XYZ file of C-alpha atoms in Angstrom:
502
model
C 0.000 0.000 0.000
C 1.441 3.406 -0.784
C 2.418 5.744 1.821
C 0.439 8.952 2.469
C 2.860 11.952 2.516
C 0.953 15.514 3.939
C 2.648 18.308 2.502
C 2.149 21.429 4.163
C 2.888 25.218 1.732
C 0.864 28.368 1.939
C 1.867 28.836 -1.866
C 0.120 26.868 -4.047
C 2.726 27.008 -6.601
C 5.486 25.754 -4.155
C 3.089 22.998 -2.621
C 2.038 21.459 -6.178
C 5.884 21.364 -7.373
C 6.086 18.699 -4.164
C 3.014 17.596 -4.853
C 4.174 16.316 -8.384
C 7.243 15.406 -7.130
C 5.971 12.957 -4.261
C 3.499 11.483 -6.640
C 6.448 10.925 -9.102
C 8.332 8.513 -5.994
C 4.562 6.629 -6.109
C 3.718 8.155 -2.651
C -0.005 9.761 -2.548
C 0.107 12.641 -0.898
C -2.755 15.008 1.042
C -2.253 19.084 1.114
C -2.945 22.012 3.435
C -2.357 25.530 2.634
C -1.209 26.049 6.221
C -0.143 24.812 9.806
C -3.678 25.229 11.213
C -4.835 22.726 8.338
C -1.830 20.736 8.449
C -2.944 19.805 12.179
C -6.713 19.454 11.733
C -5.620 16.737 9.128
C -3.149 14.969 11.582
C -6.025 15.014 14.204
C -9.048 13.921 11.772
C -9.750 10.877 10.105
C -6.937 11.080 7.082
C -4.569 11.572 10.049
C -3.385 7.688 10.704
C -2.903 7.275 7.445
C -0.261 9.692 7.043
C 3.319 8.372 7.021
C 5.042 11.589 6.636
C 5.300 15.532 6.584
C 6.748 17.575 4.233
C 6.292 21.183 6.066
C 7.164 24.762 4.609
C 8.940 26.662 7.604
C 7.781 30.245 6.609
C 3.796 30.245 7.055
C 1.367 33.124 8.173
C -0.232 32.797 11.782
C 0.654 29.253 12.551
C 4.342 28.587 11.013
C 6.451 24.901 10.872
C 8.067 25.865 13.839
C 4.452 26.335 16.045
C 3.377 22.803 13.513
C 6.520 21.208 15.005
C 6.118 21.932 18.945
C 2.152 20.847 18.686
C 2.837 17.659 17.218
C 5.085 17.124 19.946
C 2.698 18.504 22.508
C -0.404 16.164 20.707
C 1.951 13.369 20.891
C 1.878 12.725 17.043
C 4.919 11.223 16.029
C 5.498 11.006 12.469
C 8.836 11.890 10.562
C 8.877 15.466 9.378
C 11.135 16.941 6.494
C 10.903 20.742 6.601
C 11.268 23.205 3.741
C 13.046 26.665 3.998
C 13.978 29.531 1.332
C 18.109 29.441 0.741
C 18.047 32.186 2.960
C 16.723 30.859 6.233
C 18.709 28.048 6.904
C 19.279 28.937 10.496
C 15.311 28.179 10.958
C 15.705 24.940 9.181
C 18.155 24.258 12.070
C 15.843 25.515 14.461
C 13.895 22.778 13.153
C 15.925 20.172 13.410
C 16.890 20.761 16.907
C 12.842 20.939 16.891
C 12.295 17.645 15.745
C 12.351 17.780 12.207
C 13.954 14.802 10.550
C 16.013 16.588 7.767
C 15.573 19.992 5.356
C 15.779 20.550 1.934
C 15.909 24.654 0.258
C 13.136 25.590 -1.878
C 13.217 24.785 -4.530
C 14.310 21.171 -4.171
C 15.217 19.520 -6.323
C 12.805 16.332 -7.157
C 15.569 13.524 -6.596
C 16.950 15.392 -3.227
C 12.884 15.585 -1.773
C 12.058 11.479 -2.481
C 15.874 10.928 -0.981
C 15.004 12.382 1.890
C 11.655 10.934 1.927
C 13.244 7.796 1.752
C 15.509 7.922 4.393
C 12.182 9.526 7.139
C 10.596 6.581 6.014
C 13.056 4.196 7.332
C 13.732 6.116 9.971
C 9.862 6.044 11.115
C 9.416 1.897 9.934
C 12.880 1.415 12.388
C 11.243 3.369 14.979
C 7.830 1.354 14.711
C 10.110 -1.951 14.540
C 11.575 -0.840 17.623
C 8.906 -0.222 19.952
C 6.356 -2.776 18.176
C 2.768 -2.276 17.169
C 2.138 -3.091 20.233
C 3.640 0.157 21.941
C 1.981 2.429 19.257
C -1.514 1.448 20.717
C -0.434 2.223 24.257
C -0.028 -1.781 25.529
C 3.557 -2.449 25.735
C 4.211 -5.129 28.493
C 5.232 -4.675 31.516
C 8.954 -6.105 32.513
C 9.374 -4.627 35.770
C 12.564 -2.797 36.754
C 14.801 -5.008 33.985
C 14.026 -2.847 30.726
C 15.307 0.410 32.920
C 18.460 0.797 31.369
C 20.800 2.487 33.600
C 24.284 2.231 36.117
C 24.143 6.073 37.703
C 23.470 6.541 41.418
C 21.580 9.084 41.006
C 19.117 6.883 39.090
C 19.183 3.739 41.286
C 18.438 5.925 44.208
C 15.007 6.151 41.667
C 14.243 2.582 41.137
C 14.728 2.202 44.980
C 11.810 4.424 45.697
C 10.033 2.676 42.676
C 10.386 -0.446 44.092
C 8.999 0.407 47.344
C 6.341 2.395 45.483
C 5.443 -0.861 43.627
C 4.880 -2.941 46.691
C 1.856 -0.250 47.940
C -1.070 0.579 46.060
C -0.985 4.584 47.141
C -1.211 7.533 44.714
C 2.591 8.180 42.941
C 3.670 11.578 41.526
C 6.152 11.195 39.519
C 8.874 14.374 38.140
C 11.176 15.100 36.080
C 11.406 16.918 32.544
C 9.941 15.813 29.525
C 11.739 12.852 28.150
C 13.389 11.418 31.096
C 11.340 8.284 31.547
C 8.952 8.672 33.522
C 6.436 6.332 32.013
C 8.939 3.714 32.073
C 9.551 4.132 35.478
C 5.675 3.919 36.139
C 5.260 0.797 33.780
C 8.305 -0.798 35.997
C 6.190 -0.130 38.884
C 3.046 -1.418 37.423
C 5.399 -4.399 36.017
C 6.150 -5.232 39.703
C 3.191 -4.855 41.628
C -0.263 -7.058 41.915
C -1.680 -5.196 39.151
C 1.323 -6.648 36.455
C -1.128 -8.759 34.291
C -3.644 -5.717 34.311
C -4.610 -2.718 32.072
C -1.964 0.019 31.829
C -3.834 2.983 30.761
C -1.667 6.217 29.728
C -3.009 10.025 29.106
C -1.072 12.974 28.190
C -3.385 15.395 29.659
C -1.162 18.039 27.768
C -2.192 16.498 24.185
C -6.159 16.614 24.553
C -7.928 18.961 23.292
C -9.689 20.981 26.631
C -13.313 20.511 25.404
C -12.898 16.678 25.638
C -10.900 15.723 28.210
C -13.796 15.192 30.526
C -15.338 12.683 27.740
C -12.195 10.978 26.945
C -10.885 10.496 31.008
C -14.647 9.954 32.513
C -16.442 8.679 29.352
C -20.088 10.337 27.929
C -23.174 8.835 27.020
C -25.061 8.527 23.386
C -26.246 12.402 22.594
C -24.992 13.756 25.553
C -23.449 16.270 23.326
C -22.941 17.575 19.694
C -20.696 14.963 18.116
C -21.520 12.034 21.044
C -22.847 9.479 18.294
C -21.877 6.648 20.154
C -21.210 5.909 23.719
C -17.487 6.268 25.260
C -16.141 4.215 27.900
C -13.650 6.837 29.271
C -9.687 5.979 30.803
C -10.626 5.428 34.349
C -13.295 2.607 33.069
C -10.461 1.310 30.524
C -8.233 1.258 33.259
C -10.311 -0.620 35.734
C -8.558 -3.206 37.464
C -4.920 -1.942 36.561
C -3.017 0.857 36.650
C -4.119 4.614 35.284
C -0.862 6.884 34.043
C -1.983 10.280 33.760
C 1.171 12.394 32.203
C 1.408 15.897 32.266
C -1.204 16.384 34.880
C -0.513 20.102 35.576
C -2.450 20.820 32.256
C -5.587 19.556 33.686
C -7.909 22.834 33.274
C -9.546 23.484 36.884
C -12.731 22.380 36.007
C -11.504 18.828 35.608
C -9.411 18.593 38.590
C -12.646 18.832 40.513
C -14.027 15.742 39.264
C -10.752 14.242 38.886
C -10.660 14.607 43.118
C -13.910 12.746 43.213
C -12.699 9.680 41.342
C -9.695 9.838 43.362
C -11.480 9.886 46.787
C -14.350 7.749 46.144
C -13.336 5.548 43.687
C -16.222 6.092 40.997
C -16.582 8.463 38.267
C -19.128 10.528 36.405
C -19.816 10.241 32.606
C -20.834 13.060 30.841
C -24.843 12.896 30.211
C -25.044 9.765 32.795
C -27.463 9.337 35.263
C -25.267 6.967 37.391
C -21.319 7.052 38.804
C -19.315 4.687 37.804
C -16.986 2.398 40.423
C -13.668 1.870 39.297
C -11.090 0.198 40.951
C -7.483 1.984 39.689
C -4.029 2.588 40.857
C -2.858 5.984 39.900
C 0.182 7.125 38.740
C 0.466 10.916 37.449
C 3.714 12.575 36.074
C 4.695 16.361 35.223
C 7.415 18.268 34.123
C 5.969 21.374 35.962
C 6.046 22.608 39.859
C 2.651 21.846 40.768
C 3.507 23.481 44.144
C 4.477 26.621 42.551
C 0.883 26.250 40.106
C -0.973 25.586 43.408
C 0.410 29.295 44.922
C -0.818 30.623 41.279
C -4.211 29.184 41.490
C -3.595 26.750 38.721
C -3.519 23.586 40.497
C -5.845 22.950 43.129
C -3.952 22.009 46.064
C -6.197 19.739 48.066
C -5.857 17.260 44.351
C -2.148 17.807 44.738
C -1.655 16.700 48.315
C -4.211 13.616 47.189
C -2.037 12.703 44.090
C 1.427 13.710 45.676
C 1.465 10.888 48.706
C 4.746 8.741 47.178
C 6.755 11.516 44.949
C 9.708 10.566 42.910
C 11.648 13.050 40.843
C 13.761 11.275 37.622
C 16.625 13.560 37.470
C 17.432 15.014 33.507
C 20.239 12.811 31.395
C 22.467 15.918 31.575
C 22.865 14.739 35.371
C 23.750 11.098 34.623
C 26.273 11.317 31.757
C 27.247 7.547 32.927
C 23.960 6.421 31.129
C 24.407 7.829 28.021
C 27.015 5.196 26.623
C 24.620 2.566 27.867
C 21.439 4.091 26.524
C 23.311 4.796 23.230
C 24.407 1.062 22.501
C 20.822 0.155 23.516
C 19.380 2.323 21.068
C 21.850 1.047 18.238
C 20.963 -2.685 19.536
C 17.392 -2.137 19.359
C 17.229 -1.084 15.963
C 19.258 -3.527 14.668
C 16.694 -5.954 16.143
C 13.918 -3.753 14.554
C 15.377 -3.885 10.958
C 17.419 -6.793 9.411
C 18.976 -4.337 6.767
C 20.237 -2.443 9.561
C 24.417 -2.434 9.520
C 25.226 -0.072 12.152
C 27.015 -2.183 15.407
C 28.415 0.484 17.258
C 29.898 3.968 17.799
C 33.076 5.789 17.441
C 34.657 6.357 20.485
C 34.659 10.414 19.473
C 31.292 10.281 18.649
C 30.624 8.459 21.747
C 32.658 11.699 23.657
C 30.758 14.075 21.908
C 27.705 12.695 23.020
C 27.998 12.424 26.529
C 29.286 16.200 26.215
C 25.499 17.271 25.158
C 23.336 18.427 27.647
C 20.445 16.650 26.277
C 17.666 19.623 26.527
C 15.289 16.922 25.621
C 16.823 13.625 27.982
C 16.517 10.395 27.061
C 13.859 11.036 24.078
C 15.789 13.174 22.139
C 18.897 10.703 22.280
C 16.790 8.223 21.025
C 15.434 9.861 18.437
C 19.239 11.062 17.631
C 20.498 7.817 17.040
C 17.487 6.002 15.510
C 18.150 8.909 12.905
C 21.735 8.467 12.488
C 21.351 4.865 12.244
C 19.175 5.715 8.813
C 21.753 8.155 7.707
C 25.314 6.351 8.119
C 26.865 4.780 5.652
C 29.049 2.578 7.625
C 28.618 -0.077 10.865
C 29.815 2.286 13.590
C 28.218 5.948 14.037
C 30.962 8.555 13.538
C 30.665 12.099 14.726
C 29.631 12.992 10.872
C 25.850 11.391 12.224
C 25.204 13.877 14.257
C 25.524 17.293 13.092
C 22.959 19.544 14.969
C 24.744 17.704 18.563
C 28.108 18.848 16.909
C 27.613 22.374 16.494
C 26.591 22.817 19.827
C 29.429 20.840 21.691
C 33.363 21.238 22.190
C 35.225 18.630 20.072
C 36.458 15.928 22.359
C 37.491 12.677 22.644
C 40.701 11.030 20.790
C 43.148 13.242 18.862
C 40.682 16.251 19.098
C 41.637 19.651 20.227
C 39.546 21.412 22.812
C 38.363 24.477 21.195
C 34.525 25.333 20.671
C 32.808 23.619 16.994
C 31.755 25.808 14.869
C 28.267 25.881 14.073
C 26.922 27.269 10.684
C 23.004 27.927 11.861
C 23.306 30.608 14.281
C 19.875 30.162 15.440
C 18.514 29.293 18.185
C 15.626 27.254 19.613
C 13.989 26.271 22.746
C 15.760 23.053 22.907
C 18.859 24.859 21.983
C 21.792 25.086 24.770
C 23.843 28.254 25.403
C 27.723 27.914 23.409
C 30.510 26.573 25.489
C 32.589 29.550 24.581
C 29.890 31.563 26.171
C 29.862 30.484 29.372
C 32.870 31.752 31.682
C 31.806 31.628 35.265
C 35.175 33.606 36.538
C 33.365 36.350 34.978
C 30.759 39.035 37.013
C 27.465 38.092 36.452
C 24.982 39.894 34.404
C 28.001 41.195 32.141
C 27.124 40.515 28.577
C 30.595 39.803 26.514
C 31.293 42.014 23.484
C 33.918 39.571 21.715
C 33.887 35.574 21.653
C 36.878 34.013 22.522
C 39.120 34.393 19.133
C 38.809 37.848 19.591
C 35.791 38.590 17.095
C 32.929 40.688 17.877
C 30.016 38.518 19.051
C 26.968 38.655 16.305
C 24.176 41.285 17.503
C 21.296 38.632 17.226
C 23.503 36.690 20.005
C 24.039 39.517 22.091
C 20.482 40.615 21.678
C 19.025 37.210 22.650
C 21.584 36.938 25.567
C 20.063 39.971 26.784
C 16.321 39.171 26.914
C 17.171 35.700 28.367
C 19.258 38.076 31.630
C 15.862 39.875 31.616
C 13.256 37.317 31.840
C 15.616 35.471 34.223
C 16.330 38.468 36.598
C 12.545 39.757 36.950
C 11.175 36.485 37.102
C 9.335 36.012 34.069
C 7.213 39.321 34.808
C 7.137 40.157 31.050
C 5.852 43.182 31.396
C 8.637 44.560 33.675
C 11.012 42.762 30.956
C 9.686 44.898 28.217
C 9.605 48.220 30.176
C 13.041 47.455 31.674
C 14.238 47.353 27.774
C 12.697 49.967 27.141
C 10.493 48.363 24.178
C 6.850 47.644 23.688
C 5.386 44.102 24.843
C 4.286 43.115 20.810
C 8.130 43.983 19.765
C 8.956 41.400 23.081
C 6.943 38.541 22.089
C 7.881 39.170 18.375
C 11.747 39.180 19.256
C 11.180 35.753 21.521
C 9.174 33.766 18.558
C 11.743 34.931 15.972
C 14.634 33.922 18.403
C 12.556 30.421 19.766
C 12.798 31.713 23.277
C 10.213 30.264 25.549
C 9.867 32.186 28.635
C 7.713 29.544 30.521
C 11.409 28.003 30.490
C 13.756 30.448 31.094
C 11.577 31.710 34.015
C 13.658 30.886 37.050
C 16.428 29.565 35.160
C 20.145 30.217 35.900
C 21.540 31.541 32.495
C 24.869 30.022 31.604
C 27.014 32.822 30.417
């Protein structure tokens, strides 16, 4: 069956040039004139069909940048090849740090877009291989703590806790930033407990839309509202008997976290448009990359549901704080998709490569090295993964490891991105802080976009995130603010409360 390719171009001359071009490769393809499109696709009934994105970076009101972080946030996880004018390769890196699987400059050439159609296509049938059919409808079996692949202290002090979590049947929160585990930590627990031959049921409360996340975690009757045409048995009655995983809890909206205390305390839940509750029988497990406490003091988070939900608590410290694992997760990654595909050659990795890696801070933890390496595996050309795999983690990173001399890589982009980590050359703690460095280290005068963005990032950190006071304080407007943090990929939800590293 052929794939289904989306390609996604506000100009219609530009999206049926890749439209021909696709259909030449013998890939049928879907179009949207925009990112708002692009995504109503992906979430309607075309949407599991589609196998891959071709995405045009430079789009009015909802760009590929914004179409990048929602698939993430939606949890859609197809491979995405973006497409950027010759001049705006820096956002095509921006992209790839994003997410993205690879670029291509408009206007590509036909042979260069099916090439690296091609090689997303592997790279999303390796991934698939990988976790198993199984995985991608949410039912991956449980091993207990065996399939946690680790050797730092700082993470066995976790499985400790989990293990002692896994004997009880009380309420676990568990932390940590996105993509360090913490579902696998929870499916360890449920893998160990009573529950281990029973339903595990995950949410991402942070990928459902807010109108139905009452239907899809409680259920709703027939007719009980525009659209109900059938009845919906809702997470907690999926999940009876077993374990519930509700990730990303701090998005619940308010009104939810009401009746989400009610199924908590009681033990029964309330369709939408039934007459009756429902008894359920669940042990919960809820994870967020947020502080809830600090949401509670905001009036975000109700705080009687956070003391209910926060009884066992277990934080899963970031990757960039167990380097050990990295060389064990990165030969596990390599192993498991050679098991996934038999036309696989890569065996292992450089020992440079292997230096550079461990280097990385790993904005996105164990997720993003995943996803580096299932790529790289698709790209290389040889049976061990070189340094030359894994551009966007080179430009960020000093060269190190055998024969290489410690001075900064130099990285062609110049952009930045949310996921992006501040340039080793930029960070010299002898220094006084808040002074903003004129030259880099050779002696060159720093680029004004870098100097520019270094100063908004001191601001936001040193009034808190009060973005108001940010904007007076630099004596601009608040539009001209949030303008100069979308074109620079600054989020200040993150750098609120951050120590900057220069």
């Amino acid at each position: 069956m052929p794939c289904h390719v989306l390609v996604v171009d506000d100009d219609p001359v530009q999206r049926r040039l890749a439209e021909a071009a696709i259909s030449k490769g013998g890939y049928r393809t879907v179009c949207a004139e925009g990112g708002e499109a692009a995504l109503g696709v992906l979430e309607g009934p075309e949407g599991g069909g589609i196998s891959a994105l071709v995405l045009d970076l430079m789009m009015p009101e909802v760009d590929g940048l914004q179409v990048l972080s929602r698939l993430r946030a939606r949890g859609i996880d197809i491979p995405v090849i973006v497409q950027t004018a010759r001049g705006s390769i820096d956002a095509a890196v921006q992209a790839m740090r994003a997410g993205a699987f690879d670029f291509v400059v408009k206007p590509a050439a036909p042979e260069r877009l099916l090439a690296a159609l091609a090689n997303a296509l592997k790279y999303a049938e390796l991934k698939t291989g990988a976790t198993t059919g199984a995985a991608r409808r949410g039912r991956v079996p449980t091993r207990g703590f065996d399939g946690v692949v680790t050797g730092s202290p700082a993470m066995e002090r976790v499985l400790t806790l989990a293990r002692k979590a896994a004997s009880s049947t009380i309420p676990i929160m568990i932390e940590g930033e996105s993509g360090v585990g913490k579902e696998v930590i929870a499916r360890a627990i449920q893998g160990m407990g009573a529950r281990a031959d029973k339903p595990f049921v995950t949410v991402n409360c942070g990928a459902i839309p807010e109108n139905l996340v009452e239907s899809i975690l409680f259920g709703h009757e027939k007719g009980s509202f525009t659209g109900a045409s059938e009845k919906h048995v809702g997470k907690f009655v999926e999940a009876d008997g077993g374990t519930l995983f509700l990730d990303e809890i701090g998005d619940l909206p308010l009104d939810v976290q009401v009746k989400l205390l009610r199924a908590v305390q009681d033990g029964e839940v309330d369709p939408v448009g039934a007459r009756a509750t429902v008894k359920v029988d669940i042990r919960l497990i809820s994870a967020t990359h947020r502080d809830l406490m600090r949401q509670v003091g905001e009036g975000r988070f109700r705080e009687d549901l956070y003391y209910r939900l926060n009884v066992f608590p277990i934080h899963v410290p970031p990757l960039r704080e167990r380097r050990e694992d990295i060389a064990r997760l990165v030969r596990h990654f390599i192993a498991r998709a050679g098991s996934a595909a038999a036309g696989t050659r890569v065996r292992d990795v450089s020992a440079r490569a292997l230096a550079m890696l461990e280097a990385y801070d790993w904005p996105g933890n164990i997720r993003q090295l995943e996803n580096a390496i299932f790529r790289a595996v698709v790209l290389a050309e040889g049976d061990v993964l070189t340094e030359d795999e894994f551009p966007q983690i080179g430009g960020q990173t000093r060269r190190v490891g055998p024969d290489a001399r410690e001075e900064p890589a130099a990285f062609a982009g110049g952009g930045r991105h949310e996921n992006a980590v501040p340039m080793p050359h930029f960070a010299l703690p002898d220094e006084p802080e808040g002074v903003l460095r004129a030259l880099d280290e050779r002696g060159d005068v720093r680029a004004l976009a870098d100097v520019e963005g270094e100063m908004i990032r001191l601001a936001i950190d040193h009034y808190n995130g009060q973005m108001s006071e940010v904007a007076r304080r630099l004596g601009i407007g608040r539009s001209t603010l949030y303008r100069k943090l979308k074109e620079m990929g600054i989020d200040p939800e993150r750098q609120r409360g951050e120590r900057l590293a220069f």
